[in-house]
PDB file of C-alpha atoms in Angstrom:
ATOM      1  CA  MET A1206     -18.477 -12.554  -3.974  1.00 88.00           C
ATOM      2  CA  ARG A1207     -19.160  -9.056  -3.769  1.00 92.00           C
ATOM      3  CA  ALA A1208     -16.677  -6.469  -2.489  1.00 94.00           C
ATOM      4  CA  PRO A1209     -17.312  -4.738   0.941  1.00 96.00           C
ATOM      5  CA  ILE A1210     -16.755  -1.409  -1.209  1.00 96.00           C
ATOM      6  CA  GLY A1211     -16.570  -0.316  -4.793  1.00 95.00           C
ATOM      7  CA  ASN A1212     -18.175  -1.884  -7.943  1.00 95.00           C
ATOM      8  CA  PHE A1213     -15.713  -4.667  -9.289  1.00 96.00           C
ATOM      9  CA  ASP A1214     -16.651  -7.543 -11.698  1.00 94.00           C
ATOM     10  CA  SER A1215     -14.077  -9.894 -10.087  1.00 94.00           C
ATOM     11  CA  VAL A1216     -13.458 -10.459  -6.305  1.00 97.00           C
ATOM     12  CA  ARG A1217     -11.635 -13.231  -4.913  1.00 97.00           C
ATOM     13  CA  PRO A1218      -9.888 -13.861  -1.498  1.00 98.00           C
ATOM     14  CA  ALA A1219      -6.250 -12.910  -2.344  1.00 98.00           C
ATOM     15  CA  ALA A1220      -5.040 -16.290  -1.048  1.00 98.00           C
ATOM     16  CA  GLU A1221      -6.713 -17.913  -3.986  1.00 97.00           C
ATOM     17  CA  CYS A1222      -5.153 -15.847  -6.588  1.00 95.00           C
ATOM     18  CA  LEU A1223      -1.586 -15.715  -5.690  1.00 97.00           C
ATOM     19  CA  ASP A1224      -0.648 -16.172  -9.359  1.00 96.00           C
ATOM     20  CA  GLU A1225      -2.115 -12.669  -9.832  1.00 95.00           C
ATOM     21  CA  LEU A1226       0.439 -11.278  -7.495  1.00 96.00           C
ATOM     22  CA  VAL A1227       4.041 -10.386  -7.797  1.00 95.00           C
ATOM     23  CA  PRO A1228       6.005 -12.966  -5.793  1.00 96.00           C
ATOM     24  CA  PRO A1229       6.745 -10.946  -2.784  1.00 96.00           C
ATOM     25  CA  VAL A1230       3.237  -9.885  -2.383  1.00 97.00           C
ATOM     26  CA  ALA A1231       2.132 -13.581  -3.080  1.00 98.00           C
ATOM     27  CA  GLU A1232       4.455 -14.780  -0.399  1.00 97.00           C
ATOM     28  CA  ALA A1233       3.137 -12.141   2.160  1.00 97.00           C
ATOM     29  CA  VAL A1234      -0.368 -13.345   1.595  1.00 98.00           C
ATOM     30  CA  ARG A1235       0.322 -16.855   1.712  1.00 97.00           C
ATOM     31  CA  THR A1236       2.233 -16.395   4.975  1.00 97.00           C
ATOM     32  CA  TRP A1237      -0.089 -14.148   6.395  1.00 97.00           C
ATOM     33  CA  ARG A1238      -0.407 -14.571  10.387  1.00 94.00           C
ATOM     34  CA  GLY A1239      -2.290 -11.410  11.516  1.00 94.00           C
ATOM     35  CA  ALA A1240      -5.542 -11.412  13.548  1.00 96.00           C
ATOM     36  CA  VAL A1241      -7.278 -10.215  10.388  1.00 97.00           C
ATOM     37  CA  PRO A1242      -8.599 -13.584   8.924  1.00 97.00           C
ATOM     38  CA  VAL A1243      -6.566 -14.151   5.689  1.00 97.00           C
ATOM     39  CA  GLU A1244     -10.095 -14.539   3.856  1.00 97.00           C
ATOM     40  CA  GLN A1245     -10.725 -10.756   4.595  1.00 97.00           C
ATOM     41  CA  LEU A1246      -7.535  -9.792   2.304  1.00 98.00           C
ATOM     42  CA  LEU A1247      -9.229  -9.632  -1.208  1.00 98.00           C
ATOM     43  CA  TYR A1248      -8.077  -9.170  -4.771  1.00 98.00           C
ATOM     44  CA  VAL A1249     -10.037  -7.206  -7.131  1.00 97.00           C
ATOM     45  CA  ASP A1250      -9.299  -7.444 -10.939  1.00 96.00           C
ATOM     46  CA  THR A1251      -8.915  -3.990 -12.352  1.00 95.00           C
ATOM     47  CA  ASP A1252      -7.775  -2.193 -15.657  1.00 94.00           C
ATOM     48  CA  PRO A1253      -4.192  -1.442 -15.489  1.00 93.00           C
ATOM     49  CA  ASP A1254      -4.871   2.011 -17.501  1.00 93.00           C
ATOM     50  CA  LYS A1255      -7.145   2.896 -14.556  1.00 92.00           C
ATOM     51  CA  ALA A1256      -4.635   2.258 -11.724  1.00 86.00           C
ATOM     52  CA  ASP A1257      -3.999   5.838 -10.653  1.00 85.00           C
ATOM     53  CA  THR A1258      -6.245   6.744  -7.624  1.00 83.00           C
ATOM     54  CA  ALA A1259      -8.475   9.565  -8.987  1.00 85.00           C
ATOM     55  CA  VAL A1260      -9.295   7.547 -12.221  1.00 90.00           C
ATOM     56  CA  PHE A1261      -9.774   4.211 -10.361  1.00 92.00           C
ATOM     57  CA  ALA A1262     -11.968   5.989  -7.814  1.00 90.00           C
ATOM     58  CA  GLU A1263     -14.045   7.462 -10.652  1.00 91.00           C
ATOM     59  CA  THR A1264     -14.151   4.322 -12.536  1.00 95.00           C
ATOM     60  CA  TYR A1265     -14.962   1.597  -9.585  1.00 96.00           C
ATOM     61  CA  GLY A1266     -17.172   3.527  -7.566  1.00 92.00           C
ATOM     62  CA  PRO A1267     -18.165   6.319  -5.093  1.00 83.00           C
ATOM     63  CA  GLY A1268     -16.276   6.639  -2.018  1.00 88.00           C
ATOM     64  CA  LEU A1269     -13.180   4.631  -3.297  1.00 94.00           C
ATOM     65  CA  LEU A1270     -11.040   7.992  -3.217  1.00 92.00           C
ATOM     66  CA  GLU A1271     -11.820   8.146   0.524  1.00 93.00           C
ATOM     67  CA  ALA A1272     -11.060   4.354   1.071  1.00 96.00           C
ATOM     68  CA  SER A1273      -7.896   4.435  -0.926  1.00 96.00           C
ATOM     69  CA  ALA A1274      -4.327   4.425   0.389  1.00 97.00           C
ATOM     70  CA  ASN A1275      -1.029   5.124  -1.327  1.00 96.00           C
ATOM     71  CA  CYS A1276       2.229   3.414  -0.577  1.00 97.00           C
ATOM     72  CA  VAL A1277       5.062   5.630  -1.129  1.00 96.00           C
ATOM     73  CA  VAL A1278       8.550   4.862  -1.013  1.00 98.00           C
ATOM     74  CA  ALA A1279      10.726   7.437   0.561  1.00 97.00           C
ATOM     75  CA  VAL A1280      14.470   7.920   1.247  1.00 97.00           C
ATOM     76  CA  GLY A1281      15.824   9.307   4.323  1.00 95.00           C
ATOM     77  CA  LYS A1282      19.736  10.286   4.579  1.00 94.00           C
ATOM     78  CA  ARG A1283      22.141  11.027   7.396  1.00 92.00           C
ATOM     79  CA  GLY A1284      25.537  11.459   6.520  1.00 92.00           C
ATOM     80  CA  GLN A1285      26.517   8.192   4.246  1.00 92.00           C
ATOM     81  CA  SER A1286      23.517   6.485   5.646  1.00 92.00           C
ATOM     82  CA  VAL A1287      20.411   5.964   3.336  1.00 93.00           C
ATOM     83  CA  THR A1288      17.322   4.451   4.548  1.00 95.00           C
ATOM     84  CA  LEU A1289      14.364   3.569   2.411  1.00 97.00           C
ATOM     85  CA  ALA A1290      10.865   3.620   3.954  1.00 97.00           C
ATOM     86  CA  ALA A1291       7.425   2.893   2.812  1.00 98.00           C
ATOM     87  CA  CYS A1292       4.759   5.425   3.968  1.00 98.00           C
ATOM     88  CA  VAL A1293       1.002   4.496   3.619  1.00 98.00           C
ATOM     89  CA  VAL A1294      -1.259   7.348   3.768  1.00 98.00           C
ATOM     90  CA  LEU A1295      -4.834   7.756   2.458  1.00 97.00           C
ATOM     91  CA  SER A1296      -5.085   9.242  -1.116  1.00 95.00           C
ATOM     92  CA  THR A1297      -6.706  12.222   0.012  1.00 95.00           C
ATOM     93  CA  THR A1298      -3.475  13.312   2.156  1.00 97.00           C
ATOM     94  CA  ARG A1299       0.237  13.342   1.353  1.00 97.00           C
ATOM     95  CA  VAL A1300       3.077  12.082   3.308  1.00 98.00           C
ATOM     96  CA  ASP A1301       4.621  14.720   5.647  1.00 97.00           C
ATOM     97  CA  VAL A1302       8.043  13.939   4.550  1.00 96.00           C
ATOM     98  CA  ASN A1303       9.841  17.132   5.973  1.00 94.00           C
ATOM     99  CA  GLY A1304       8.068  16.710   9.443  1.00 96.00           C
ATOM    100  CA  THR A1305       6.633  13.237  10.723  1.00 97.00           C
ATOM    101  CA  LEU A1306       8.629  11.111   8.384  1.00 96.00           C
ATOM    102  CA  ARG A1307      12.032  12.766   8.787  1.00 96.00           C
ATOM    103  CA  ARG A1308      11.720  12.796  12.537  1.00 96.00           C
ATOM    104  CA  HIS A1309      10.748   9.156  12.729  1.00 96.00           C
ATOM    105  CA  LEU A1310      13.631   8.132  10.536  1.00 95.00           C
ATOM    106  CA  GLY A1311      15.965  10.228  12.401  1.00 95.00           C
ATOM    107  CA  VAL A1312      17.364  11.617   9.346  1.00 96.00           C
ATOM    108  CA  ARG A1313      18.446  15.005   8.258  1.00 94.00           C
ATOM    109  CA  LYS A1314      16.924  14.802   4.725  1.00 95.00           C
ATOM    110  CA  ALA A1315      13.918  12.963   3.373  1.00 96.00           C
ATOM    111  CA  SER A1316      12.218  12.635  -0.032  1.00 96.00           C
ATOM    112  CA  PHE A1317      10.464  10.752  -2.302  1.00 97.00           C
ATOM    113  CA  ALA A1318      12.413   7.774  -3.930  1.00 97.00           C
ATOM    114  CA  PRO A1319      12.907   7.946  -7.639  1.00 97.00           C
ATOM    115  CA  MET A1320      10.671   5.845  -9.540  1.00 96.00           C
ATOM    116  CA  GLU A1321      13.710   3.460 -10.675  1.00 97.00           C
ATOM    117  CA  LEU A1322      14.874   3.043  -7.086  1.00 96.00           C
ATOM    118  CA  ALA A1323      11.291   2.450  -5.654  1.00 97.00           C
ATOM    119  CA  VAL A1324      10.592  -0.101  -8.407  1.00 96.00           C
ATOM    120  CA  GLY A1325      13.782  -1.684  -8.434  1.00 96.00           C
ATOM    121  CA  GLU A1326      14.113  -2.195  -4.481  1.00 96.00           C
ATOM    122  CA  SER A1327      10.529  -3.263  -4.055  1.00 96.00           C
ATOM    123  CA  GLY A1328      10.210  -5.686  -6.987  1.00 95.00           C
ATOM    124  CA  MET A1329       6.742  -4.205  -7.851  1.00 96.00           C
ATOM    125  CA  GLU A1330       5.441  -2.132 -10.730  1.00 95.00           C
ATOM    126  CA  TYR A1331       5.158   1.586 -10.348  1.00 92.00           C
ATOM    127  CA  GLY A1332       1.474   2.459  -9.590  1.00 90.00           C
ATOM    128  CA  GLY A1333       1.096  -0.895  -7.991  1.00 94.00           C
ATOM    129  CA  ILE A1334       3.526  -0.734  -4.906  1.00 97.00           C
ATOM    130  CA  THR A1335       1.904  -2.126  -1.889  1.00 98.00           C
ATOM    131  CA  PRO A1336       2.783  -2.346   1.754  1.00 98.00           C
ATOM    132  CA  PHE A1337       2.569  -6.449   1.339  1.00 98.00           C
ATOM    133  CA  GLY A1338       5.715  -7.836   0.615  1.00 97.00           C
ATOM    134  CA  LEU A1339       8.331  -5.058   1.010  1.00 97.00           C
ATOM    135  CA  PRO A1340      11.717  -5.930   1.815  1.00 96.00           C
ATOM    136  CA  ALA A1341      12.001  -6.816   5.552  1.00 94.00           C
ATOM    137  CA  ASP A1342      14.657  -4.262   6.249  1.00 95.00           C
ATOM    138  CA  TRP A1343      12.470  -1.359   5.395  1.00 96.00           C
ATOM    139  CA  PRO A1344      10.421   0.601   7.976  1.00 97.00           C
ATOM    140  CA  LEU A1345       6.817   0.402   7.008  1.00 98.00           C
ATOM    141  CA  LEU A1346       4.969   3.519   8.468  1.00 98.00           C
ATOM    142  CA  VAL A1347       1.243   3.603   8.387  1.00 98.00           C
ATOM    143  CA  ASP A1348      -0.704   6.662   9.125  1.00 98.00           C
ATOM    144  CA  SER A1349      -3.114   6.260  11.954  1.00 98.00           C
ATOM    145  CA  ALA A1350      -6.081   7.306   9.736  1.00 98.00           C
ATOM    146  CA  VAL A1351      -5.560   4.473   7.225  1.00 98.00           C
ATOM    147  CA  VAL A1352      -5.916   2.023  10.233  1.00 98.00           C
ATOM    148  CA  ASP A1353      -9.116   3.301  11.148  1.00 97.00           C
ATOM    149  CA  VAL A1354     -10.782   2.614   7.519  1.00 97.00           C
ATOM    150  CA  PRO A1355     -12.962  -0.454   7.589  1.00 97.00           C
ATOM    151  CA  TYR A1356     -11.744  -1.499   4.290  1.00 97.00           C
ATOM    152  CA  VAL A1357      -9.012   0.299   2.317  1.00 97.00           C
ATOM    153  CA  VAL A1358      -7.833  -0.088  -1.383  1.00 97.00           C
ATOM    154  CA  VAL A1359      -4.020  -0.695  -1.781  1.00 97.00           C
ATOM    155  CA  GLY A1360      -1.859  -1.879  -4.730  1.00 96.00           C
ATOM    156  CA  SER A1361      -1.280  -5.483  -5.635  1.00 97.00           C
ATOM    157  CA  GLY A1362       2.181  -5.123  -6.685  1.00 97.00           C
ATOM    158  CA  ARG A1363       1.181  -4.617 -10.275  1.00 96.00           C
ATOM    159  CA  ARG A1364      -0.934  -1.851 -11.995  1.00 93.00           C
ATOM    160  CA  ARG A1365      -3.427  -4.566 -12.689  1.00 95.00           C
ATOM    161  CA  GLY A1366      -5.519  -5.463  -9.779  1.00 96.00           C
ATOM    162  CA  LYS A1367      -5.743  -4.022  -6.365  1.00 97.00           C
ATOM    163  CA  LEU A1368      -6.053  -5.429  -2.710  1.00 98.00           C
ATOM    164  CA  LEU A1369      -9.054  -4.464  -0.441  1.00 98.00           C
ATOM    165  CA  VAL A1370      -8.061  -5.096   3.203  1.00 98.00           C
ATOM    166  CA  PRO A1371      -9.254  -3.998   6.530  1.00 98.00           C
ATOM    167  CA  GLY A1372      -7.380  -0.858   7.433  1.00 98.00           C
ATOM    168  CA  LYS A1373      -6.329  -2.693  10.636  1.00 98.00           C
ATOM    169  CA  ALA A1374      -4.665  -5.273   8.840  1.00 98.00           C
ATOM    170  CA  LEU A1375      -1.851  -2.820   7.659  1.00 98.00           C
ATOM    171  CA  ALA A1376      -0.927  -2.330  11.322  1.00 98.00           C
ATOM    172  CA  GLU A1377      -0.367  -6.070  11.455  1.00 97.00           C
ATOM    173  CA  LEU A1378       2.159  -6.277   8.612  1.00 97.00           C
ATOM    174  CA  PRO A1379       5.626  -7.222   9.757  1.00 94.00           C
ATOM    175  CA  GLY A1380       7.647  -4.051  10.672  1.00 92.00           C
ATOM    176  CA  ALA A1381       4.598  -1.967  10.750  1.00 97.00           C
ATOM    177  CA  THR A1382       4.642   1.304  12.644  1.00 98.00           C
ATOM    178  CA  VAL A1383       1.425   3.231  13.244  1.00 98.00           C
ATOM    179  CA  LEU A1384       2.188   6.916  13.132  1.00 97.00           C
ATOM    180  CA  GLU A1385      -0.378   9.856  13.977  1.00 97.00           C
ATOM    181  CA  GLY A1386       0.147  12.700  11.482  1.00 97.00           C
ATOM    182  CA  LEU A1387       2.202  10.867   8.801  1.00 98.00           C
ATOM    183  CA  GLY A1388      -0.587  11.753   6.314  1.00 97.00           C
ATOM    184  CA  ILE A1389      -1.408  15.720   6.053  1.00 97.00           C
ATOM    185  CA  SER A1390      -3.712  17.579   3.886  1.00 92.00           C
TER     186      SER A1390
END
């Protein structure tokens, strides 16, 4: 099988390699019910030492920087209330933490979650956090530009391997909200 983007040696439907995924991601793929056929959710085997976006794009093909999305865990606070949220933005942008994110969550303060918190609460590896399989009580916020990408690269829950999925599939994940302007230059 050939990947719709990038140059990968190993490309398989994600549903055929659940053992390569961390348990919550495997469960999200196994129980996928979106309008995008599950066969279009692909897993590519990649070098974990090349998981960071810029190195990944340089290694696996031109155009991947623009077709990659980062899933960033953020923390919103209002009084004693704390909300964890996942934000998915194109890798060429950054999350508008103090604008779009803060307003959407209705919090006084928003920031990126410390690595230990993001990893511990998501059950995923740092550098591999993906919007698939996140805790059900987390808001999942997806920048509208990500949804418009024909195929987007996201983490697989581990540093080894990535998921290639139609951008519109991210809007179909449980609890997903598509927001204009979540990702800014």
